Amino acid sequence: MQSLPDKITPYSPWVAEHLPLIERDWPVLDLAAGSGRHTRLMLERGYQNITAADIDTTRLADLARRAEVTVIACDLEGAPWPFAPESFTGIIVTNYLWRPGFASLIATLRPGGVLIYETFMQGQEKLGRPRNPDFLLQPGELRRRLEPHCEIVAFREGPAPGPAMRQAIVARRLNDDTEPTV
Ligand SMILES: C[S@@+](CC[C@H](N)C(=O)[O-])C[C@H]1O[C@@H](n2cnc3c(N)ncnc32)[C@H](O)[C@@H]1O
């Protein structure tokens, strides 16, 4: 197993469990990648075409040297959205939420592609950060937002190790999906 640089949080077990749904030669986006812990996981597992995007790419510098990885510095909350529609067949999002970007996020996924998403939800504010409701999903929110455009492959919410309150989903974009408007 490849050793990780200091101060990189181990990967999410949810992502690790469901990653095999994304084929290794598909283009995959690690959105708001942070330290790139899921890009590193994908490299360990032999993924060939990974894009790691974040507004702050300082913790991705070593990954930018890998042939399999493209690092993109971008503001996901500014305009325009940095990715063309249907650019990726897999997307990973963890510990990041920006609701106005949701329709663009789904549009970035190719029909048949897989989104793996996990972040904090309501109730987390009693346990620790984040406490800002803008960063906390409401009960069932990921399912509600994705259902019109995706087959829901797996969904989980509630107390998690930490302790924390988290919500997680795996969704496959429908092949006959029309332009997302959520
Ligand atoms: C809590 S970290 C999560 C990082 C990573 N997904 C993980 O789970 O390890 C949130 C990330 O979102 C990034 N971020 C915040 N606002 C952003 C923006 N407007 N555009 C792009 N990235 C942003 C931060 O730089 C940070 O790396």
JSON list of N, CA and C and ligand atoms in Angstrom, two decimals, residues 8-12 30-38 53-57 59-60 72-78 92-98 118-120 135 166, ligand 1:
[
{"chain": "A", "resi": 8, "resn": "ILE", "atom": "N", "xyz": [-2.83, 13.68, 6.11]},
{"chain": "A", "resi": 8, "resn": "ILE", "atom": "CA", "xyz": [-3.89, 13.38, 5.16]},
{"chain": "A", "resi": 8, "resn": "ILE", "atom": "C", "xyz": [-4.85, 12.40, 5.83]},
{"chain": "A", "resi": 9, "resn": "THR", "atom": "N", "xyz": [-6.10, 12.81, 5.93]},
{"chain": "A", "resi": 9, "resn": "THR", "atom": "CA", "xyz": [-7.11, 11.98, 6.58]},
{"chain": "A", "resi": 9, "resn": "THR", "atom": "C", "xyz": [-7.30, 10.71, 5.76]},
{"chain": "A", "resi": 10, "resn": "PRO", "atom": "N", "xyz": [-7.45, 9.56, 6.42]},
{"chain": "A", "resi": 10, "resn": "PRO", "atom": "CA", "xyz": [-7.73, 8.34, 5.65]},
{"chain": "A", "resi": 10, "resn": "PRO", "atom": "C", "xyz": [-8.99, 8.51, 4.82]},
{"chain": "A", "resi": 11, "resn": "TYR", "atom": "N", "xyz": [-9.08, 7.73, 3.76]},
{"chain": "A", "resi": 11, "resn": "TYR", "atom": "CA", "xyz": [-10.23, 7.88, 2.88]},
{"chain": "A", "resi": 11, "resn": "TYR", "atom": "C", "xyz": [-11.53, 7.47, 3.56]},
{"chain": "A", "resi": 12, "resn": "SER", "atom": "N", "xyz": [-12.63, 7.92, 2.96]},
{"chain": "A", "resi": 12, "resn": "SER", "atom": "CA", "xyz": [-13.97, 7.58, 3.45]},
{"chain": "A", "resi": 12, "resn": "SER", "atom": "C", "xyz": [-14.26, 6.11, 3.14]},
{"chain": "A", "resi": 30, "resn": "ASP", "atom": "N", "xyz": [-12.56, 14.23, -8.75]},
{"chain": "A", "resi": 30, "resn": "ASP", "atom": "CA", "xyz": [-12.54, 14.36, -7.29]},
{"chain": "A", "resi": 30, "resn": "ASP", "atom": "C", "xyz": [-12.81, 15.85, -7.02]},
{"chain": "A", "resi": 31, "resn": "LEU", "atom": "N", "xyz": [-14.06, 16.17, -6.69]},
{"chain": "A", "resi": 31, "resn": "LEU", "atom": "CA", "xyz": [-14.51, 17.57, -6.62]},
{"chain": "A", "resi": 31, "resn": "LEU", "atom": "C", "xyz": [-14.24, 18.14, -5.22]},
{"chain": "A", "resi": 32, "resn": "ALA", "atom": "N", "xyz": [-13.68, 19.35, -5.17]},
{"chain": "A", "resi": 32, "resn": "ALA", "atom": "CA", "xyz": [-13.26, 19.95, -3.89]},
{"chain": "A", "resi": 32, "resn": "ALA", "atom": "C", "xyz": [-12.37, 18.95, -3.17]},
{"chain": "A", "resi": 33, "resn": "ALA", "atom": "N", "xyz": [-11.29, 18.59, -3.85]},
{"chain": "A", "resi": 33, "resn": "ALA", "atom": "CA", "xyz": [-10.48, 17.42, -3.49]},
{"chain": "A", "resi": 33, "resn": "ALA", "atom": "C", "xyz": [-9.68, 17.58, -2.20]},
{"chain": "A", "resi": 34, "resn": "GLY", "atom": "N", "xyz": [-9.44, 18.81, -1.75]},
{"chain": "A", "resi": 34, "resn": "GLY", "atom": "CA", "xyz": [-8.71, 19.03, -0.50]},
{"chain": "A", "resi": 34, "resn": "GLY", "atom": "C", "xyz": [-7.28, 18.52, -0.60]},
{"chain": "A", "resi": 35, "resn": "SER", "atom": "N", "xyz": [-6.95, 17.54, 0.24]},
{"chain": "A", "resi": 35, "resn": "SER", "atom": "CA", "xyz": [-5.61, 16.94, 0.22]},
{"chain": "A", "resi": 35, "resn": "SER", "atom": "C", "xyz": [-5.50, 15.87, -0.86]},
{"chain": "A", "resi": 36, "resn": "GLY", "atom": "N", "xyz": [-6.62, 15.58, -1.50]},
{"chain": "A", "resi": 36, "resn": "GLY", "atom": "CA", "xyz": [-6.61, 14.57, -2.56]},
{"chain": "A", "resi": 36, "resn": "GLY", "atom": "C", "xyz": [-6.67, 13.15, -2.02]},
{"chain": "A", "resi": 37, "resn": "ARG", "atom": "N", "xyz": [-7.29, 12.98, -0.83]},
{"chain": "A", "resi": 37, "resn": "ARG", "atom": "CA", "xyz": [-7.24, 11.62, -0.24]},
{"chain": "A", "resi": 37, "resn": "ARG", "atom": "C", "xyz": [-7.96, 10.60, -1.12]},
{"chain": "A", "resi": 38, "resn": "HIS", "atom": "N", "xyz": [-9.01, 11.03, -1.84]},
{"chain": "A", "resi": 38, "resn": "HIS", "atom": "CA", "xyz": [-9.69, 10.05, -2.71]},
{"chain": "A", "resi": 38, "resn": "HIS", "atom": "C", "xyz": [-9.01, 9.91, -4.07]},
{"chain": "A", "resi": 53, "resn": "ALA", "atom": "N", "xyz": [-9.99, 18.70, -8.39]},
{"chain": "A", "resi": 53, "resn": "ALA", "atom": "CA", "xyz": [-10.27, 20.13, -8.50]},
{"chain": "A", "resi": 53, "resn": "ALA", "atom": "C", "xyz": [-10.49, 20.73, -7.12]},
{"chain": "A", "resi": 54, "resn": "ASP", "atom": "N", "xyz": [-9.93, 21.89, -6.91]},
{"chain": "A", "resi": 54, "resn": "ASP", "atom": "CA", "xyz": [-10.14, 22.60, -5.64]},
{"chain": "A", "resi": 54, "resn": "ASP", "atom": "C", "xyz": [-9.73, 24.06, -5.85]},
{"chain": "A", "resi": 55, "resn": "ILE", "atom": "N", "xyz": [-10.27, 24.93, -5.00]},
{"chain": "A", "resi": 55, "resn": "ILE", "atom": "CA", "xyz": [-9.89, 26.34, -5.09]},
{"chain": "A", "resi": 55, "resn": "ILE", "atom": "C", "xyz": [-8.45, 26.52, -4.58]},
{"chain": "A", "resi": 56, "resn": "ASP", "atom": "N", "xyz": [-8.04, 25.62, -3.71]},
{"chain": "A", "resi": 56, "resn": "ASP", "atom": "CA", "xyz": [-6.69, 25.68, -3.13]},
{"chain": "A", "resi": 56, "resn": "ASP", "atom": "C", "xyz": [-5.99, 24.35, -3.45]},
{"chain": "A", "resi": 57, "resn": "THR", "atom": "N", "xyz": [-5.04, 24.39, -4.36]},
{"chain": "A", "resi": 57, "resn": "THR", "atom": "CA", "xyz": [-4.42, 23.14, -4.83]},
{"chain": "A", "resi": 57, "resn": "THR", "atom": "C", "xyz": [-3.07, 22.88, -4.16]},
{"chain": "A", "resi": 59, "resn": "ARG", "atom": "N", "xyz": [-2.25, 21.40, -1.49]},
{"chain": "A", "resi": 59, "resn": "ARG", "atom": "CA", "xyz": [-2.08, 20.05, -0.95]},
{"chain": "A", "resi": 59, "resn": "ARG", "atom": "C", "xyz": [-2.18, 18.97, -2.03]},
{"chain": "A", "resi": 60, "resn": "LEU", "atom": "N", "xyz": [-2.30, 19.43, -3.30]},
{"chain": "A", "resi": 60, "resn": "LEU", "atom": "CA", "xyz": [-2.38, 18.49, -4.43]},
{"chain": "A", "resi": 60, "resn": "LEU", "atom": "C", "xyz": [-1.11, 18.54, -5.28]},
{"chain": "A", "resi": 72, "resn": "ILE", "atom": "N", "xyz": [-6.78, 20.77, -11.13]},
{"chain": "A", "resi": 72, "resn": "ILE", "atom": "CA", "xyz": [-7.37, 22.02, -11.63]},
{"chain": "A", "resi": 72, "resn": "ILE", "atom": "C", "xyz": [-7.67, 22.93, -10.45]},
{"chain": "A", "resi": 73, "resn": "ALA", "atom": "N", "xyz": [-7.14, 24.14, -10.50]},
{"chain": "A", "resi": 73, "resn": "ALA", "atom": "CA", "xyz": [-7.47, 25.16, -9.51]},
{"chain": "A", "resi": 73, "resn": "ALA", "atom": "C", "xyz": [-8.69, 25.92, -10.02]},
{"chain": "A", "resi": 74, "resn": "CYS", "atom": "N", "xyz": [-9.79, 25.88, -9.28]},
{"chain": "A", "resi": 74, "resn": "CYS", "atom": "CA", "xyz": [-10.99, 26.55, -9.76]},
{"chain": "A", "resi": 74, "resn": "CYS", "atom": "C", "xyz": [-11.89, 26.91, -8.58]},
{"chain": "A", "resi": 75, "resn": "ASP", "atom": "N", "xyz": [-12.69, 27.96, -8.81]},
{"chain": "A", "resi": 75, "resn": "ASP", "atom": "CA", "xyz": [-13.68, 28.37, -7.82]},
{"chain": "A", "resi": 75, "resn": "ASP", "atom": "C", "xyz": [-15.03, 27.79, -8.24]},
{"chain": "A", "resi": 76, "resn": "LEU", "atom": "N", "xyz": [-15.44, 26.75, -7.54]},
{"chain": "A", "resi": 76, "resn": "LEU", "atom": "CA", "xyz": [-16.69, 26.07, -7.89]},
{"chain": "A", "resi": 76, "resn": "LEU", "atom": "C", "xyz": [-17.91, 26.93, -7.61]},
{"chain": "A", "resi": 77, "resn": "GLU", "atom": "N", "xyz": [-17.71, 27.96, -6.80]},
{"chain": "A", "resi": 77, "resn": "GLU", "atom": "CA", "xyz": [-18.86, 28.78, -6.39]},
{"chain": "A", "resi": 77, "resn": "GLU", "atom": "C", "xyz": [-18.90, 30.11, -7.14]},
{"chain": "A", "resi": 78, "resn": "GLY", "atom": "N", "xyz": [-17.96, 30.28, -8.05]},
{"chain": "A", "resi": 78, "resn": "GLY", "atom": "CA", "xyz": [-18.01, 31.47, -8.90]},
{"chain": "A", "resi": 78, "resn": "GLY", "atom": "C", "xyz": [-18.66, 31.09, -10.22]},
{"chain": "A", "resi": 92, "resn": "ILE", "atom": "N", "xyz": [-16.62, 12.05, -7.36]},
{"chain": "A", "resi": 92, "resn": "ILE", "atom": "CA", "xyz": [-16.54, 11.83, -5.91]},
{"chain": "A", "resi": 92, "resn": "ILE", "atom": "C", "xyz": [-16.64, 13.19, -5.23]},
{"chain": "A", "resi": 93, "resn": "VAL", "atom": "N", "xyz": [-17.55, 13.32, -4.27]},
{"chain": "A", "resi": 93, "resn": "VAL", "atom": "CA", "xyz": [-17.65, 14.55, -3.48]},
{"chain": "A", "resi": 93, "resn": "VAL", "atom": "C", "xyz": [-17.74, 14.14, -2.01]},
{"chain": "A", "resi": 94, "resn": "THR", "atom": "N", "xyz": [-16.83, 14.66, -1.19]},
{"chain": "A", "resi": 94, "resn": "THR", "atom": "CA", "xyz": [-16.92, 14.40, 0.26]},
{"chain": "A", "resi": 94, "resn": "THR", "atom": "C", "xyz": [-16.63, 15.68, 1.02]},
{"chain": "A", "resi": 95, "resn": "ASN", "atom": "N", "xyz": [-17.40, 15.87, 2.08]},
{"chain": "A", "resi": 95, "resn": "ASN", "atom": "CA", "xyz": [-17.21, 16.99, 3.00]},
{"chain": "A", "resi": 95, "resn": "ASN", "atom": "C", "xyz": [-17.22, 18.33, 2.28]},
{"chain": "A", "resi": 96, "resn": "TYR", "atom": "N", "xyz": [-18.12, 18.45, 1.34]},
{"chain": "A", "resi": 96, "resn": "TYR", "atom": "CA", "xyz": [-18.29, 19.71, 0.60]},
{"chain": "A", "resi": 96, "resn": "TYR", "atom": "C", "xyz": [-19.73, 19.81, 0.17]},
{"chain": "A", "resi": 97, "resn": "LEU", "atom": "N", "xyz": [-20.31, 21.00, 0.34]},
{"chain": "A", "resi": 97, "resn": "LEU", "atom": "CA", "xyz": [-21.70, 21.21, -0.09]},
{"chain": "A", "resi": 97, "resn": "LEU", "atom": "C", "xyz": [-21.85, 22.65, -0.53]},
{"chain": "A", "resi": 98, "resn": "TRP", "atom": "N", "xyz": [-22.32, 22.81, -1.75]},
{"chain": "A", "resi": 98, "resn": "TRP", "atom": "CA", "xyz": [-22.68, 24.14, -2.25]},
{"chain": "A", "resi": 98, "resn": "TRP", "atom": "C", "xyz": [-23.93, 23.95, -3.08]},
{"chain": "A", "resi": 118, "resn": "GLU", "atom": "N", "xyz": [-20.69, 12.06, -0.03]},
{"chain": "A", "resi": 118, "resn": "GLU", "atom": "CA", "xyz": [-20.86, 11.89, 1.42]},
{"chain": "A", "resi": 118, "resn": "GLU", "atom": "C", "xyz": [-20.46, 13.18, 2.11]},
{"chain": "A", "resi": 119, "resn": "THR", "atom": "N", "xyz": [-21.37, 13.69, 2.96]},
{"chain": "A", "resi": 119, "resn": "THR", "atom": "CA", "xyz": [-20.99, 14.87, 3.75]},
{"chain": "A", "resi": 119, "resn": "THR", "atom": "C", "xyz": [-21.86, 14.95, 5.01]},
{"chain": "A", "resi": 120, "resn": "PHE", "atom": "N", "xyz": [-21.69, 16.03, 5.75]},
{"chain": "A", "resi": 120, "resn": "PHE", "atom": "CA", "xyz": [-22.37, 16.20, 7.04]},
{"chain": "A", "resi": 120, "resn": "PHE", "atom": "C", "xyz": [-23.84, 16.56, 6.82]},
{"chain": "A", "resi": 135, "resn": "PHE", "atom": "N", "xyz": [-23.86, 24.20, 5.17]},
{"chain": "A", "resi": 135, "resn": "PHE", "atom": "CA", "xyz": [-22.95, 23.07, 4.94]},
{"chain": "A", "resi": 135, "resn": "PHE", "atom": "C", "xyz": [-23.51, 21.76, 5.47]},
{"chain": "A", "resi": 166, "resn": "ARG", "atom": "N", "xyz": [-23.93, 12.13, 9.36]},
{"chain": "A", "resi": 166, "resn": "ARG", "atom": "CA", "xyz": [-23.51, 12.17, 7.96]},
{"chain": "A", "resi": 166, "resn": "ARG", "atom": "C", "xyz": [-24.58, 11.58, 7.06]},
{"chain": "B", "resi": 1, "resn": "LIG", "atom": "C1", "xyz": [-13.61, 19.97, 4.14]},
{"chain": "B", "resi": 1, "resn": "LIG", "atom": "S1", "xyz": [-12.60, 20.02, 2.71]},
{"chain": "B", "resi": 1, "resn": "LIG", "atom": "C2", "xyz": [-12.94, 18.45, 1.97]},
{"chain": "B", "resi": 1, "resn": "LIG", "atom": "C3", "xyz": [-11.84, 17.99, 1.08]},
{"chain": "B", "resi": 1, "resn": "LIG", "atom": "C4", "xyz": [-11.99, 16.59, 0.47]},
{"chain": "B", "resi": 1, "resn": "LIG", "atom": "N1", "xyz": [-13.16, 16.47, -0.36]},
{"chain": "B", "resi": 1, "resn": "LIG", "atom": "C5", "xyz": [-12.03, 15.56, 1.56]},
{"chain": "B", "resi": 1, "resn": "LIG", "atom": "O1", "xyz": [-13.09, 15.09, 1.92]},
{"chain": "B", "resi": 1, "resn": "LIG", "atom": "O2", "xyz": [-10.94, 15.26, 2.08]},
{"chain": "B", "resi": 1, "resn": "LIG", "atom": "C6", "xyz": [-13.50, 21.16, 1.65]},
{"chain": "B", "resi": 1, "resn": "LIG", "atom": "C7", "xyz": [-12.71, 21.53, 0.40]},
{"chain": "B", "resi": 1, "resn": "LIG", "atom": "O3", "xyz": [-13.53, 22.38, -0.40]},
{"chain": "B", "resi": 1, "resn": "LIG", "atom": "C8", "xyz": [-12.69, 23.32, -1.00]},
{"chain": "B", "resi": 1, "resn": "LIG", "atom": "N2", "xyz": [-13.47, 24.49, -1.41]},
{"chain": "B", "resi": 1, "resn": "LIG", "atom": "C9", "xyz": [-14.14, 25.35, -0.62]},
{"chain": "B", "resi": 1, "resn": "LIG", "atom": "N3", "xyz": [-14.72, 26.31, -1.34]},
{"chain": "B", "resi": 1, "resn": "LIG", "atom": "C10", "xyz": [-14.41, 26.06, -2.65]},
{"chain": "B", "resi": 1, "resn": "LIG", "atom": "C11", "xyz": [-14.70, 26.70, -3.87]},
{"chain": "B", "resi": 1, "resn": "LIG", "atom": "N4", "xyz": [-15.43, 27.83, -3.91]},
{"chain": "B", "resi": 1, "resn": "LIG", "atom": "N5", "xyz": [-14.23, 26.16, -5.01]},
{"chain": "B", "resi": 1, "resn": "LIG", "atom": "C12", "xyz": [-13.49, 25.04, -4.99]},
{"chain": "B", "resi": 1, "resn": "LIG", "atom": "N6", "xyz": [-13.16, 24.38, -3.85]},
{"chain": "B", "resi": 1, "resn": "LIG", "atom": "C13", "xyz": [-13.62, 24.89, -2.69]},
{"chain": "B", "resi": 1, "resn": "LIG", "atom": "C14", "xyz": [-11.68, 23.67, 0.08]},
{"chain": "B", "resi": 1, "resn": "LIG", "atom": "O4", "xyz": [-10.52, 24.29, -0.44]},
{"chain": "B", "resi": 1, "resn": "LIG", "atom": "C15", "xyz": [-11.44, 22.31, 0.72]},
{"chain": "B", "resi": 1, "resn": "LIG", "atom": "O5", "xyz": [-10.33, 21.67, 0.13]}
]
